[in-house]
Amino acid sequence: MKHKFLVFFAMFFASLALFIWQAPQVHADKTYTIGTDVTFPPFVYANSNNKYVGIDMELIRSIAKEEGFKVNIKPLGFNAAVQSLSSGQIDGVIAGMTITNERKQTLDFSTPYYESGIVMAVAKNSKISNLKDLKGKTVAVKTGTQGATYANSIKNKYGFKVVTFDDSDNVYNDVKTGNSAACFDDSAVLNYGVKTGLGLKIVTKPTDIGQYGFAVKKGQNQKLLKMFNAGLAKLKKNGKYDQIIKKYTGKKATSKTNKSNSEDRTFLGLLKQNGQAITNGIVETLKLTVVSIICATIFGILIGLLGVLPNKFARGLSTTIVYIFRGLPLLVLALFIYNGIPSLTGTKIPAFVAGIITLTLNEGAYTAAFVKGGIEAVDSGQMEAARSLGLPFGKAMRKVILPQGIRIMIPSFINQFIITLKDTSILSIIGILELTQTGKIIIARNLEGFKVWAIIAIIYLVIITVLTLLSNWIERRING
């Protein structure tokens, strides 16, 4: 019996490793995966139809058309996009990225396509008018951006503290709610936001002027970089570049956005406008949950059973695996699998696959712990009695111990199913368009953070309620 479990365990991990190595590539020939931050208008954002638009999006698509290649846009967020590029998970990044000497050490940049500086914005009713007024206060910035770099470079001089957020909406909301006194961001972005009803005001002139560029990993995808430069030159020559800039920064652009902002902003109106995007997010969340629950249950049962075998190596292995994957924060594990492993092996792992592996290892470790606990909770005399009757260990486990242990484990299984569903929200960090990531993208366009998050929260509660009722019905059937 114990040898069979060891064989099953080895086969499971061998299959998992083969799945990673043989996973299909994200892109086909002449199709490049481009990472971006879809909460950065007017460069990248989702329009009222939840299509990715903006200066960066129209530039990369127009250049791709000119040069004869295709692009697959991955909405990762700025910081995650840069990490994914460094690990080789994506081919390029276009997200209003400022070209700096520090970034040039690990990335190769295109010819600059835009120039912008850093400005400070405060709440509309704020009395802060310059940097000196920030003494003793807190300012908000977005992780990994030039605005964050600038703020950190002057914080000691002006005596303020810096808090960082992963997306622009949280930066601006922190200022509007009064938690932060000001924020630093690119002048083009904040000017656009102020004109389209962001609810902030700019109080400084642009400084630390920088140039935006398209980036690839240093020494890689040089063909893509050359095509971008060639395409950009063509767009500037034929006037298309100027048309794109005017389209997203001119008066018509901001007036159109203001008109969009005046649409029905009730809960029902938001649901109607974003129904398809939310539905897609729900479907992706459920897919992640179901597949992860199945994989985590199999993995957890195998590891849990290893922990009760009369074999020191098997018990030690089970304890170690549970300790490692239960001790690692889920966010760290997701980034390690999606970005860390590819940077080491050179093999890309699709985001959905990385998400499944992450949840399988994390949730499976917890499952293994209560599987082992459930078996050990059965009176030890049961096993002794079965063995005294001549039953071998394996048969005694199947016929006597497991049926009693399963009844003890059922409440823990139900609880773990619910936890798995909620944990899918963390996978937005690797660009999976589940329900939470969908909410972030919608908020970046309409700035209705409270209402959108309320809708997302209610949807999660409904799904969890349905899952709980289904689980309770299954429990009653088993116990009945």
CSV table of C-alpha atoms in Angstrom, one decimal:
chain,number,residue,atom,x,y,z
A,1,MET,CA,0.0,0.0,0.0
A,2,LYS,CA,2.7,2.5,1.0
A,3,HIS,CA,4.7,1.7,-2.1
A,4,LYS,CA,1.6,2.4,-4.3
A,5,PHE,CA,1.2,5.8,-2.7
A,6,LEU,CA,4.8,6.7,-3.3
A,7,VAL,CA,4.4,5.7,-6.9
A,8,PHE,CA,1.2,7.7,-7.3
A,9,PHE,CA,2.9,10.7,-5.7
A,10,ALA,CA,5.9,10.4,-8.1
A,11,MET,CA,3.5,10.1,-11.1
A,12,PHE,CA,1.6,13.2,-10.0
A,13,PHE,CA,4.6,15.4,-9.8
A,14,ALA,CA,6.0,13.9,-13.1
A,15,SER,CA,2.8,14.8,-14.8
A,16,LEU,CA,2.8,18.3,-13.3
A,17,ALA,CA,6.4,18.9,-14.5
A,18,LEU,CA,5.6,17.5,-18.0
A,19,PHE,CA,2.5,19.8,-18.2
A,20,ILE,CA,4.7,22.8,-17.4
A,21,TRP,CA,7.4,22.0,-19.9
A,22,GLN,CA,5.0,20.9,-22.7
A,23,ALA,CA,2.4,23.7,-22.1
A,24,PRO,CA,1.5,25.4,-25.4
A,25,GLN,CA,3.2,28.7,-26.1
A,26,VAL,CA,1.1,31.8,-25.6
A,27,HIS,CA,1.7,33.1,-29.1
A,28,ALA,CA,2.1,31.6,-32.6
A,29,ASP,CA,4.6,32.6,-35.3
A,30,LYS,CA,4.7,36.4,-35.8
A,31,THR,CA,2.4,37.0,-32.9
A,32,TYR,CA,4.0,38.8,-30.0
A,33,THR,CA,2.7,38.9,-26.4
A,34,ILE,CA,2.8,42.5,-25.2
A,35,GLY,CA,2.3,43.4,-21.5
A,36,THR,CA,0.6,46.6,-20.4
A,37,ASP,CA,-1.1,48.4,-17.6
A,38,VAL,CA,-4.8,49.0,-18.6
A,39,THR,CA,-5.4,51.5,-15.8
A,40,PHE,CA,-3.2,54.3,-17.3
A,41,PRO,CA,-5.4,56.6,-19.5
A,42,PRO,CA,-4.9,58.2,-22.0
A,43,PHE,CA,-2.2,55.7,-22.9
A,44,VAL,CA,-3.9,52.5,-22.0
A,45,TYR,CA,-7.4,51.9,-20.6
A,46,ALA,CA,-10.7,50.0,-21.4
A,47,ASN,CA,-13.4,52.0,-23.2
A,48,SER,CA,-17.1,51.7,-22.7
A,49,ASN,CA,-17.1,48.5,-24.7
A,50,ASN,CA,-14.3,47.1,-22.5
A,51,LYS,CA,-11.9,47.1,-25.4
A,52,TYR,CA,-8.3,48.2,-24.7
A,53,VAL,CA,-7.6,51.6,-26.3
A,54,GLY,CA,-5.4,54.6,-25.8
A,55,ILE,CA,-2.2,56.1,-27.3
A,56,ASP,CA,-0.1,53.0,-26.5
A,57,MET,CA,-2.7,50.5,-27.8
A,58,GLU,CA,-3.3,52.3,-31.0
A,59,LEU,CA,0.4,52.9,-31.6
A,60,ILE,CA,1.3,49.2,-31.1
A,61,ARG,CA,-1.6,48.0,-33.3
A,62,SER,CA,-0.8,50.5,-36.0
A,63,ILE,CA,2.9,49.6,-36.0
A,64,ALA,CA,2.0,45.9,-36.1
A,65,LYS,CA,-0.2,46.5,-39.1
A,66,GLU,CA,2.5,48.5,-40.9
A,67,GLU,CA,5.2,45.9,-40.2
A,68,GLY,CA,3.2,42.7,-40.7
A,69,PHE,CA,3.0,41.1,-37.2
A,70,LYS,CA,0.3,40.5,-34.7
A,71,VAL,CA,0.0,41.4,-31.0
A,72,ASN,CA,-1.6,39.7,-28.0
A,73,ILE,CA,-2.3,42.2,-25.3
A,74,LYS,CA,-1.8,41.1,-21.7
A,75,PRO,CA,-3.3,43.4,-19.0
A,76,LEU,CA,-0.8,42.7,-16.2
A,77,GLY,CA,-0.4,46.0,-14.5
A,78,PHE,CA,2.8,48.1,-14.8
A,79,ASN,CA,4.9,46.4,-12.1
A,80,ALA,CA,3.8,42.8,-13.0
A,81,ALA,CA,4.4,43.6,-16.7
A,82,VAL,CA,8.0,44.6,-16.1
A,83,GLN,CA,8.6,41.5,-14.0
A,84,SER,CA,7.0,39.3,-16.7
A,85,LEU,CA,9.2,40.8,-19.3
A,86,SER,CA,12.3,40.2,-17.3
A,87,SER,CA,11.4,36.6,-16.8
A,88,GLY,CA,10.7,36.1,-20.5
A,89,GLN,CA,6.9,35.4,-20.0
A,90,ILE,CA,6.1,38.2,-22.5
A,91,ASP,CA,7.9,39.7,-25.5
A,92,GLY,CA,7.5,43.4,-24.9
A,93,VAL,CA,6.0,46.1,-22.7
A,94,ILE,CA,4.2,49.3,-23.8
A,95,ALA,CA,2.7,51.0,-20.8
A,96,GLY,CA,3.9,54.7,-20.7
A,97,MET,CA,7.3,53.5,-19.5
A,98,THR,CA,9.9,56.2,-19.0
A,99,ILE,CA,13.3,55.4,-20.4
A,100,THR,CA,15.9,55.5,-17.6
A,101,ASN,CA,19.5,54.5,-17.2
A,102,GLU,CA,18.6,52.0,-14.5
A,103,ARG,CA,16.0,50.3,-16.7
A,104,LYS,CA,18.4,50.3,-19.7
A,105,GLN,CA,20.6,47.8,-17.7
A,106,THR,CA,18.0,45.1,-18.1
A,107,LEU,CA,15.8,46.3,-20.9
A,108,ASP,CA,16.3,47.5,-24.5
A,109,PHE,CA,14.2,50.5,-25.5
A,110,SER,CA,12.7,51.7,-28.7
A,111,THR,CA,13.0,55.2,-30.1
A,112,PRO,CA,11.0,57.5,-27.7
A,113,TYR,CA,7.4,57.9,-28.8
A,114,TYR,CA,6.2,60.4,-26.2
A,115,GLU,CA,7.6,63.0,-23.7
A,116,SER,CA,6.1,63.7,-20.3
A,117,GLY,CA,7.1,65.1,-16.9
A,118,ILE,CA,6.1,64.5,-13.3
A,119,VAL,CA,3.5,66.7,-11.6
A,120,MET,CA,1.8,66.7,-8.2
A,121,ALA,CA,-1.9,66.6,-7.7
A,122,VAL,CA,-4.0,67.2,-4.6
A,123,ALA,CA,-7.7,67.1,-3.7
A,124,LYS,CA,-9.9,69.9,-5.1
A,125,ASN,CA,-10.4,71.5,-1.7
A,126,SER,CA,-6.8,71.1,-0.6
A,127,LYS,CA,-4.7,74.1,0.5
A,128,ILE,CA,-1.5,72.5,-0.5
A,129,SER,CA,0.1,74.5,-3.3
A,130,ASN,CA,3.8,73.4,-3.4
A,131,LEU,CA,6.3,70.8,-2.3
A,132,LYS,CA,7.1,72.6,0.9
A,133,ASP,CA,3.5,72.1,2.1
A,134,LEU,CA,4.0,68.3,2.2
A,135,LYS,CA,6.2,68.4,5.4
A,136,GLY,CA,4.9,65.8,7.8
A,137,LYS,CA,2.3,64.5,5.3
A,138,THR,CA,1.9,61.3,3.2
A,139,VAL,CA,1.9,61.1,-0.6
A,140,ALA,CA,0.6,58.3,-2.8
A,141,VAL,CA,2.4,56.8,-5.8
A,142,LYS,CA,2.1,53.9,-8.2
A,143,THR,CA,4.6,51.0,-7.8
A,144,GLY,CA,7.5,51.1,-10.2
A,145,THR,CA,6.6,54.3,-12.0
A,146,GLN,CA,8.7,57.4,-12.6
A,147,GLY,CA,6.4,59.3,-10.3
A,148,ALA,CA,7.3,56.9,-7.5
A,149,THR,CA,11.0,57.3,-8.2
A,150,TYR,CA,10.7,61.1,-8.2
A,151,ALA,CA,8.7,61.1,-4.9
A,152,ASN,CA,11.2,58.9,-3.2
A,153,SER,CA,14.1,61.0,-4.4
A,154,ILE,CA,12.8,64.2,-2.7
A,155,LYS,CA,10.9,62.8,0.3
A,156,ASN,CA,13.8,63.4,2.7
A,157,LYS,CA,14.3,67.0,1.5
A,158,TYR,CA,10.6,67.9,1.9
A,159,GLY,CA,9.9,65.7,4.9
A,160,PHE,CA,7.0,63.6,3.7
A,161,LYS,CA,6.2,59.8,3.6
A,162,VAL,CA,5.4,57.7,0.6
A,163,VAL,CA,2.8,55.0,0.2
A,164,THR,CA,2.7,52.8,-2.9
A,165,PHE,CA,-0.2,51.2,-4.7
A,166,ASP,CA,-0.4,48.8,-7.7
A,167,ASP,CA,-2.9,50.7,-9.7
A,168,SER,CA,-3.7,54.4,-10.4
A,169,ASP,CA,-7.3,54.3,-9.2
A,170,ASN,CA,-6.1,53.4,-5.6
A,171,VAL,CA,-3.5,56.2,-5.8
A,172,TYR,CA,-6.1,58.8,-6.7
A,173,ASN,CA,-8.7,57.6,-4.3
A,174,ASP,CA,-6.2,57.7,-1.4
A,175,VAL,CA,-5.8,61.4,-2.1
A,176,LYS,CA,-9.5,62.1,-2.5
A,177,THR,CA,-10.4,60.3,0.7
A,178,GLY,CA,-7.8,62.3,2.6
A,179,ASN,CA,-5.5,59.4,3.5
A,180,SER,CA,-2.7,61.0,1.4
A,181,ALA,CA,-2.2,64.7,1.0
A,182,ALA,CA,-1.0,64.4,-2.7
A,183,CYS,CA,0.1,62.1,-5.4
A,184,PHE,CA,2.8,62.2,-8.1
A,185,ASP,CA,2.2,60.9,-11.6
A,186,ASP,CA,3.0,61.6,-15.2
A,187,SER,CA,1.7,65.0,-16.4
A,188,ALA,CA,-0.1,63.6,-19.4
A,189,VAL,CA,-2.0,61.1,-17.3
A,190,LEU,CA,-3.0,63.6,-14.6
A,191,ASN,CA,-3.9,66.3,-17.1
A,192,TYR,CA,-6.2,63.9,-18.8
A,193,GLY,CA,-7.7,62.7,-15.5
A,194,VAL,CA,-8.4,66.3,-14.3
A,195,LYS,CA,-10.1,67.2,-17.6
A,196,THR,CA,-12.3,64.1,-17.4
A,197,GLY,CA,-13.6,64.4,-13.9
A,198,LEU,CA,-10.9,62.7,-11.8
A,199,GLY,CA,-11.6,65.0,-8.8
A,200,LEU,CA,-8.1,66.3,-8.3
A,201,LYS,CA,-6.2,69.4,-9.2
A,202,ILE,CA,-2.6,69.8,-10.4
A,203,VAL,CA,-0.5,72.3,-8.3
A,204,THR,CA,3.0,72.0,-9.8
A,205,LYS,CA,4.6,72.3,-13.2
A,206,PRO,CA,6.1,69.3,-14.9
A,207,THR,CA,9.5,68.3,-13.7
A,208,ASP,CA,11.9,65.4,-14.2
A,209,ILE,CA,10.9,65.3,-17.9
A,210,GLY,CA,11.3,61.9,-19.4
A,211,GLN,CA,10.6,60.0,-22.6
A,212,TYR,CA,8.4,57.0,-23.1
A,213,GLY,CA,9.6,53.9,-24.9
A,214,PHE,CA,8.6,50.4,-25.9
A,215,ALA,CA,10.7,47.8,-24.1
A,216,VAL,CA,12.0,44.3,-24.7
A,217,LYS,CA,14.2,42.2,-22.5
A,218,LYS,CA,17.9,43.1,-23.0
A,219,GLY,CA,19.4,41.2,-25.9
A,220,GLN,CA,16.2,39.5,-26.9
A,221,ASN,CA,13.4,40.2,-29.4
A,222,GLN,CA,15.6,42.6,-31.4
A,223,LYS,CA,13.6,41.9,-34.5
A,224,LEU,CA,10.5,43.1,-32.7
A,225,LEU,CA,12.3,46.2,-31.5
A,226,LYS,CA,13.5,47.1,-35.0
A,227,MET,CA,10.0,46.6,-36.4
A,228,PHE,CA,8.6,48.9,-33.7
A,229,ASN,CA,11.2,51.6,-34.5
A,230,ALA,CA,10.6,51.3,-38.3
A,231,GLY,CA,6.8,51.3,-37.8
A,232,LEU,CA,7.0,54.4,-35.5
A,233,ALA,CA,9.0,56.3,-38.1
A,234,LYS,CA,6.4,55.4,-40.8
A,235,LEU,CA,3.6,56.6,-38.6
A,236,LYS,CA,5.3,59.9,-37.9
A,237,LYS,CA,6.0,60.4,-41.6
A,238,ASN,CA,2.5,59.6,-42.8
A,239,GLY,CA,0.8,61.7,-40.1
A,240,LYS,CA,-0.8,58.8,-38.3
A,241,TYR,CA,1.2,59.4,-35.2
A,242,ASP,CA,-0.1,62.9,-34.8
A,243,GLN,CA,-3.6,61.7,-35.4
A,244,ILE,CA,-3.3,59.2,-32.6
A,245,ILE,CA,-1.9,61.7,-30.1
A,246,LYS,CA,-4.6,64.3,-31.0
A,247,LYS,CA,-7.3,61.6,-30.8
A,248,TYR,CA,-6.5,60.8,-27.1
A,249,THR,CA,-5.3,64.2,-25.8
A,250,GLY,CA,-7.3,66.8,-27.8
A,251,LYS,CA,-10.5,68.5,-26.7
A,252,LYS,CA,-12.7,66.0,-28.5
A,253,ALA,CA,-11.1,63.2,-26.5
A,254,THR,CA,-11.8,64.7,-23.1
A,255,SER,CA,-15.3,65.9,-24.1
A,256,LYS,CA,-16.1,62.4,-25.3
A,257,THR,CA,-14.9,60.9,-22.1
A,258,ASN,CA,-16.9,63.4,-20.0
A,259,LYS,CA,-20.0,62.5,-22.0
A,260,SER,CA,-19.3,58.8,-21.2
A,261,ASN,CA,-18.9,59.7,-17.6
A,262,SER,CA,-22.4,61.2,-17.6
A,263,GLU,CA,-24.0,57.9,-18.5
A,264,ASP,CA,-26.1,56.0,-16.0
A,265,ARG,CA,-23.9,55.4,-13.0
A,266,THR,CA,-26.5,53.6,-10.8
A,267,PHE,CA,-25.8,50.0,-9.8
A,268,LEU,CA,-28.1,48.7,-12.5
A,269,GLY,CA,-26.6,51.0,-15.1
A,270,LEU,CA,-23.1,49.9,-14.3
A,271,LEU,CA,-24.2,46.3,-14.5
A,272,LYS,CA,-25.8,46.9,-17.8
A,273,GLN,CA,-22.8,48.7,-19.3
A,274,ASN,CA,-20.3,46.1,-18.1
A,275,GLY,CA,-22.4,43.0,-18.0
A,276,GLN,CA,-20.4,41.1,-20.6
A,277,ALA,CA,-17.0,41.9,-19.0
A,278,ILE,CA,-18.3,40.9,-15.6
A,279,THR,CA,-19.8,37.7,-17.0
A,280,ASN,CA,-16.4,36.8,-18.6
A,281,GLY,CA,-14.7,37.5,-15.2
A,282,ILE,CA,-17.2,35.2,-13.4
A,283,VAL,CA,-16.6,32.4,-15.9
A,284,GLU,CA,-12.8,32.7,-15.6
A,285,THR,CA,-13.1,32.7,-11.8
A,286,LEU,CA,-15.3,29.6,-11.8
A,287,LYS,CA,-13.0,27.8,-14.3
A,288,LEU,CA,-10.0,28.5,-12.0
A,289,THR,CA,-12.0,27.4,-8.9
A,290,VAL,CA,-13.3,24.1,-10.3
A,291,VAL,CA,-10.0,23.0,-11.9
A,292,SER,CA,-8.0,24.1,-8.9
A,293,ILE,CA,-10.4,22.3,-6.4
A,294,ILE,CA,-10.1,19.0,-8.4
A,295,CYS,CA,-6.3,19.3,-8.7
A,296,ALA,CA,-5.8,20.4,-5.0
A,297,THR,CA,-8.0,17.6,-3.7
A,298,ILE,CA,-6.1,15.0,-5.6
A,299,PHE,CA,-2.8,16.5,-4.5
A,300,GLY,CA,-3.9,17.0,-1.0
A,301,ILE,CA,-5.2,13.5,-0.5
A,302,LEU,CA,-2.0,12.0,-1.9
A,303,ILE,CA,0.2,14.1,0.4
A,304,GLY,CA,-2.1,13.6,3.4
A,305,LEU,CA,-2.1,9.8,2.9
A,306,LEU,CA,1.7,9.9,2.7
A,307,GLY,CA,1.7,11.5,6.1
A,308,VAL,CA,0.0,8.5,7.8
A,309,LEU,CA,2.0,5.7,6.1
A,310,PRO,CA,4.2,3.6,8.4
A,311,ASN,CA,7.3,5.0,6.6
A,312,LYS,CA,9.6,7.7,8.0
A,313,PHE,CA,10.6,9.0,4.6
A,314,ALA,CA,6.9,9.3,3.4
A,315,ARG,CA,5.9,11.0,6.6
A,316,GLY,CA,8.8,13.4,6.5
A,317,LEU,CA,8.1,14.2,2.8
A,318,SER,CA,4.5,14.9,3.5
A,319,THR,CA,5.3,17.2,6.5
A,320,THR,CA,7.9,19.1,4.5
A,321,ILE,CA,5.6,19.7,1.5
A,322,VAL,CA,2.8,20.9,3.8
A,323,TYR,CA,5.1,23.1,5.7
A,324,ILE,CA,6.6,24.8,2.6
A,325,PHE,CA,3.4,25.4,0.6
A,326,ARG,CA,1.2,26.3,3.5
A,327,GLY,CA,3.9,28.7,4.8
A,328,LEU,CA,4.4,30.6,1.5
A,329,PRO,CA,2.1,33.6,0.9
A,330,LEU,CA,-0.1,32.8,-2.1
A,331,LEU,CA,0.9,36.0,-3.8
A,332,VAL,CA,4.6,35.1,-3.5
A,333,LEU,CA,4.0,31.6,-4.8
A,334,ALA,CA,2.0,32.9,-7.8
A,335,LEU,CA,4.8,35.3,-8.8
A,336,PHE,CA,7.5,32.6,-8.2
A,337,ILE,CA,5.7,30.2,-10.5
A,338,TYR,CA,4.7,32.7,-13.2
A,339,ASN,CA,7.9,34.8,-13.2
A,340,GLY,CA,10.6,33.0,-11.2
A,341,ILE,CA,10.5,29.6,-12.8
A,342,PRO,CA,10.5,30.9,-16.4
A,343,SER,CA,13.4,33.2,-15.7
A,344,LEU,CA,15.4,30.1,-14.5
A,345,THR,CA,14.3,27.5,-17.1
A,346,GLY,CA,13.6,29.8,-20.1
A,347,THR,CA,10.2,28.0,-20.6
A,348,LYS,CA,7.0,30.1,-20.6
A,349,ILE,CA,4.1,29.1,-18.4
A,350,PRO,CA,0.7,30.4,-19.5
A,351,ALA,CA,-1.0,32.5,-16.8
A,352,PHE,CA,-3.9,30.2,-16.4
A,353,VAL,CA,-1.6,27.2,-16.0
A,354,ALA,CA,0.5,29.1,-13.5
A,355,GLY,CA,-2.7,30.0,-11.6
A,356,ILE,CA,-3.8,26.4,-11.4
A,357,ILE,CA,-0.4,25.2,-10.2
A,358,THR,CA,-0.3,28.0,-7.6
A,359,LEU,CA,-3.8,27.1,-6.1
A,360,THR,CA,-3.1,23.4,-6.4
A,361,LEU,CA,0.1,23.6,-4.3
A,362,ASN,CA,-1.3,26.1,-1.7
A,363,GLU,CA,-4.8,24.7,-1.3
A,364,GLY,CA,-3.5,21.2,-1.6
A,365,ALA,CA,-1.2,21.7,1.3
A,366,TYR,CA,-4.1,22.7,3.5
A,367,THR,CA,-6.1,19.8,2.2
A,368,ALA,CA,-3.3,17.4,3.0
A,369,ALA,CA,-3.1,18.7,6.6
A,370,PHE,CA,-6.8,18.1,7.3
A,371,VAL,CA,-6.8,14.7,5.4
A,372,LYS,CA,-3.9,13.6,7.7
A,373,GLY,CA,-5.7,15.0,10.7
A,374,GLY,CA,-9.0,13.3,9.8
A,375,ILE,CA,-7.3,9.9,9.5
A,376,GLU,CA,-5.4,10.4,12.8
A,377,ALA,CA,-8.6,11.4,14.5
A,378,VAL,CA,-10.0,7.9,14.0
A,379,ASP,CA,-9.4,5.8,17.1
A,380,SER,CA,-6.1,4.0,16.7
A,381,GLY,CA,-7.7,0.9,18.0
A,382,GLN,CA,-9.7,0.6,14.8
A,383,MET,CA,-6.5,0.0,12.8
A,384,GLU,CA,-5.2,-2.4,15.5
A,385,ALA,CA,-8.5,-4.4,15.4
A,386,ALA,CA,-8.5,-4.6,11.6
A,387,ARG,CA,-4.8,-5.8,11.5
A,388,SER,CA,-5.5,-8.3,14.2
A,389,LEU,CA,-8.2,-9.8,12.0
A,390,GLY,CA,-5.6,-10.3,9.3
A,391,LEU,CA,-6.3,-7.3,7.1
A,392,PRO,CA,-3.2,-5.9,5.4
A,393,PHE,CA,-2.5,-2.2,6.0
A,394,GLY,CA,-3.9,-1.0,2.7
A,395,LYS,CA,-7.1,-2.9,3.0
A,396,ALA,CA,-7.6,-1.8,6.6
A,397,MET,CA,-7.1,1.8,5.6
A,398,ARG,CA,-9.6,1.6,2.7
A,399,LYS,CA,-12.3,-0.5,4.4
A,400,VAL,CA,-12.1,0.7,8.0
A,401,ILE,CA,-10.2,4.0,8.6
A,402,LEU,CA,-11.0,6.1,5.5
A,403,PRO,CA,-14.8,5.7,5.6
A,404,GLN,CA,-14.7,7.1,9.2
A,405,GLY,CA,-12.0,9.7,8.4
A,406,ILE,CA,-13.9,11.1,5.4
A,407,ARG,CA,-16.9,12.0,7.5
A,408,ILE,CA,-14.6,14.0,9.8
A,409,MET,CA,-13.0,15.7,6.8
A,410,ILE,CA,-16.1,16.8,5.0
A,411,PRO,CA,-16.6,20.2,6.8
A,412,SER,CA,-13.0,21.0,6.1
A,413,PHE,CA,-13.3,20.1,2.4
A,414,ILE,CA,-16.3,22.5,2.1
A,415,ASN,CA,-14.4,25.3,3.8
A,416,GLN,CA,-11.4,24.7,1.6
A,417,PHE,CA,-13.6,25.0,-1.5
A,418,ILE,CA,-14.8,28.4,-0.4
A,419,ILE,CA,-11.3,29.5,0.4
A,420,THR,CA,-10.1,28.4,-3.1
A,421,LEU,CA,-12.8,30.5,-4.8
A,422,LYS,CA,-11.8,33.6,-2.8
A,423,ASP,CA,-8.1,33.0,-3.4
A,424,THR,CA,-8.6,33.2,-7.2
A,425,SER,CA,-8.7,37.0,-6.8
A,426,ILE,CA,-5.0,37.1,-6.0
A,427,LEU,CA,-4.2,35.7,-9.4
A,428,SER,CA,-5.0,39.1,-11.0
A,429,ILE,CA,-1.4,39.9,-10.2
A,430,ILE,CA,-0.3,37.6,-13.0
A,431,GLY,CA,-2.7,39.0,-15.5
A,432,ILE,CA,-5.6,36.5,-15.3
A,433,LEU,CA,-8.8,38.3,-16.1
A,434,GLU,CA,-10.9,36.9,-13.3
A,435,LEU,CA,-13.5,38.9,-11.4
A,436,THR,CA,-11.2,41.1,-9.4
A,437,GLN,CA,-9.0,42.1,-12.3
A,438,THR,CA,-12.2,42.8,-14.3
A,439,GLY,CA,-13.3,45.2,-11.6
A,440,LYS,CA,-10.0,47.0,-11.6
A,441,ILE,CA,-10.2,47.6,-15.4
A,442,ILE,CA,-13.8,48.9,-15.2
A,443,ILE,CA,-12.9,51.3,-12.3
A,444,ALA,CA,-9.9,52.7,-14.3
A,445,ARG,CA,-12.4,53.9,-16.9
A,446,ASN,CA,-15.4,55.1,-14.8
A,447,LEU,CA,-13.8,55.8,-11.4
A,448,GLU,CA,-16.8,54.3,-9.6
A,449,GLY,CA,-14.7,52.4,-7.1
A,450,PHE,CA,-17.3,52.0,-4.4
A,451,LYS,CA,-20.1,50.9,-6.7
A,452,VAL,CA,-18.0,48.5,-8.8
A,453,TRP,CA,-16.4,46.9,-5.8
A,454,ALA,CA,-19.8,46.6,-4.1
A,455,ILE,CA,-21.1,44.7,-7.2
A,456,ILE,CA,-18.0,42.5,-7.3
A,457,ALA,CA,-18.4,41.7,-3.5
A,458,ILE,CA,-22.1,40.8,-3.9
A,459,ILE,CA,-21.2,38.5,-6.9
A,460,TYR,CA,-18.6,36.7,-4.7
A,461,LEU,CA,-21.1,36.3,-1.9
A,462,VAL,CA,-23.7,34.9,-4.2
A,463,ILE,CA,-21.3,32.4,-5.7
A,464,ILE,CA,-20.0,31.4,-2.2
A,465,THR,CA,-23.6,31.0,-1.0
A,466,VAL,CA,-24.5,28.7,-3.9
A,467,LEU,CA,-21.3,26.7,-3.4
A,468,THR,CA,-22.0,26.4,0.4
A,469,LEU,CA,-25.5,25.2,-0.2
A,470,LEU,CA,-24.3,22.6,-2.8
A,471,SER,CA,-21.6,21.4,-0.4
A,472,ASN,CA,-24.0,21.1,2.5
A,473,TRP,CA,-26.4,19.1,0.2
A,474,ILE,CA,-23.5,16.7,-0.7
A,475,GLU,CA,-22.5,16.4,3.0
A,476,ARG,CA,-26.1,15.4,3.9
A,477,ARG,CA,-26.2,12.9,1.1
A,478,ILE,CA,-22.9,11.3,2.3
A,479,ASN,CA,-23.9,11.3,6.0
A,480,GLY,CA,-27.4,10.1,5.2
